[in-house]
Amino acid sequence: YCGSQFGYLDTMQKELAGATTKKKIQILGVNGIGLESGNSIITAGRTLPWLQDTLAEDVWNDWVVEYRDVIVLDADNRPIAAFNLTTYDLSKAENFAALKSILVAAASAN
C-alpha cells in the first residue's frame, strides 16, 4: 500500500512541475526510524527524494507525524497541514485532487 501511495505522489509531483505558484512544490518521502527495511521497495522506479530519519534528525517526531501522513510545509518549512493516506487513498481521484489542491494553495500563499 505504501509503495502505491508513493507512486501516486511521484505522479503528482510530475503534474505539479509546471504549476504556476509563488513557491516551488517539492514532494519528498521521509521514513521513520525502524522502518528502513522497506526503503528499496518504496523508492523502486520513483524519482521523488526519500529521506531516512536518524536519531540526530527525527522529522517524524519533530512534526508529530502519524503513519502515512503527508505533511504540508509553509515557505519556512513549518507544518501547516496533514493529509493522511490511510484515510485518503490517492487511488481515488477526489483524494488525489484534494491533496494536489492543498499543495497548490500552500505554494501560492504569501
Short mmCIF file of C-alpha atoms in Angstrom, two decimals:
data_model
loop_
_atom_site.label_atom_id
_atom_site.label_comp_id
_atom_site.label_asym_id
_atom_site.label_seq_id
_atom_site.Cartn_x
_atom_site.Cartn_y
_atom_site.Cartn_z
CA TYR A 1 0.00 0.00 0.00
CA CYS A 2 2.74 2.48 0.92
CA GLY A 3 4.57 1.84 -2.36
CA SER A 4 1.45 2.51 -4.42
CA GLN A 5 0.72 5.72 -2.50
CA PHE A 6 4.31 6.89 -3.03
CA GLY A 7 3.79 6.14 -6.72
CA TYR A 8 0.75 8.43 -6.77
CA LEU A 9 2.84 11.13 -5.07
CA ASP A 10 5.51 10.63 -7.74
CA THR A 11 2.86 11.16 -10.42
CA MET A 12 1.52 14.20 -8.59
CA GLN A 13 4.99 15.75 -8.45
CA LYS A 14 5.32 15.38 -12.22
CA GLU A 15 1.92 17.03 -12.71
CA LEU A 16 2.86 19.89 -10.37
CA ALA A 17 6.20 20.56 -12.06
CA GLY A 18 4.56 23.11 -14.33
CA ALA A 19 2.28 24.68 -11.72
CA THR A 20 2.28 28.46 -11.54
CA THR A 21 2.71 29.16 -7.84
CA LYS A 22 4.73 31.64 -5.75
CA LYS A 23 6.86 28.83 -4.34
CA LYS A 24 8.08 25.64 -5.98
CA ILE A 25 6.27 22.49 -4.89
CA GLN A 26 8.59 19.65 -3.91
CA ILE A 27 7.27 16.35 -2.60
CA LEU A 28 9.64 14.04 -0.78
CA GLY A 29 9.29 11.00 1.40
CA VAL A 30 10.52 10.78 4.97
CA ASN A 31 10.77 7.38 6.57
CA GLY A 32 10.63 6.85 10.31
CA ILE A 33 13.33 5.25 12.38
CA GLY A 34 12.91 1.48 12.50
CA LEU A 35 11.11 1.26 9.14
CA GLU A 36 14.23 1.13 6.96
CA SER A 37 13.65 -2.40 5.64
CA GLY A 38 11.10 -1.18 3.06
CA ASN A 39 13.15 1.68 1.63
CA SER A 40 14.21 -0.08 -1.58
CA ILE A 41 10.66 -1.27 -2.27
CA ILE A 42 9.09 2.17 -1.77
CA THR A 43 11.62 4.00 -3.94
CA ALA A 44 11.94 1.47 -6.79
CA GLY A 45 11.20 3.22 -10.08
CA ARG A 46 10.41 6.53 -8.42
CA THR A 47 12.06 9.91 -8.88
CA LEU A 48 10.92 11.52 -5.61
CA PRO A 49 13.60 12.13 -2.98
CA TRP A 50 13.46 9.75 0.01
CA LEU A 51 14.95 10.69 3.37
CA GLN A 52 15.57 8.31 6.22
CA ASP A 53 15.13 9.66 9.74
CA THR A 54 18.02 9.15 12.15
CA LEU A 55 18.45 9.71 15.86
CA ALA A 56 20.10 13.05 15.05
CA GLU A 57 17.37 14.13 12.60
CA ASP A 58 14.00 12.72 13.62
CA VAL A 59 11.49 14.57 11.45
CA TRP A 60 8.62 12.22 12.33
CA ASN A 61 8.89 13.23 16.00
CA ASP A 62 9.57 16.89 15.25
CA TRP A 63 6.46 17.16 13.06
CA VAL A 64 4.32 14.72 15.11
CA VAL A 65 3.76 12.51 12.08
CA GLU A 66 1.16 9.76 12.01
CA TYR A 67 1.87 6.73 9.82
CA ARG A 68 1.25 7.62 6.13
CA ASP A 69 0.88 11.36 6.73
CA VAL A 70 1.66 13.89 4.05
CA ILE A 71 2.85 16.95 5.94
CA VAL A 72 2.47 20.21 4.03
CA LEU A 73 5.00 22.90 4.90
CA ASP A 74 4.94 26.64 4.52
CA ALA A 75 7.76 28.68 2.96
CA ASP A 76 9.68 28.50 6.26
CA ASN A 77 9.37 24.68 6.44
CA ARG A 78 6.79 24.80 9.23
CA PRO A 79 3.99 22.22 9.08
CA ILE A 80 0.66 23.81 8.13
CA ALA A 81 -1.44 20.77 7.18
CA ALA A 82 -1.51 16.97 7.37
CA PHE A 83 -3.19 14.68 4.85
CA ASN A 84 -3.26 11.03 5.85
CA LEU A 85 -3.00 8.47 3.06
CA THR A 86 -4.57 5.72 5.13
CA THR A 87 -7.71 7.83 5.43
CA TYR A 88 -7.49 9.42 1.96
CA ASP A 89 -6.27 6.81 -0.52
CA LEU A 90 -4.73 8.58 -3.51
CA SER A 91 -6.06 5.94 -5.91
CA LYS A 92 -9.39 7.76 -5.53
CA ALA A 93 -9.47 10.72 -7.88
CA GLU A 94 -11.16 13.02 -5.36
CA ASN A 95 -8.42 12.40 -2.77
CA PHE A 96 -5.65 12.90 -5.33
CA ALA A 97 -7.26 16.19 -6.40
CA ALA A 98 -7.78 17.30 -2.79
CA LEU A 99 -4.13 16.82 -1.86
CA LYS A 100 -2.96 18.46 -5.07
CA SER A 101 -5.19 21.45 -4.29
CA ILE A 102 -3.78 21.73 -0.75
CA LEU A 103 -0.21 21.74 -2.12
CA VAL A 104 -1.01 24.37 -4.74
CA ALA A 105 -2.74 26.56 -2.16
CA ALA A 106 0.22 26.30 0.22
CA ALA A 107 2.69 27.16 -2.54
CA SER A 108 0.54 30.10 -3.66
CA ALA A 109 0.15 31.66 -0.19
CA ASN A 110 2.04 34.77 0.82
#
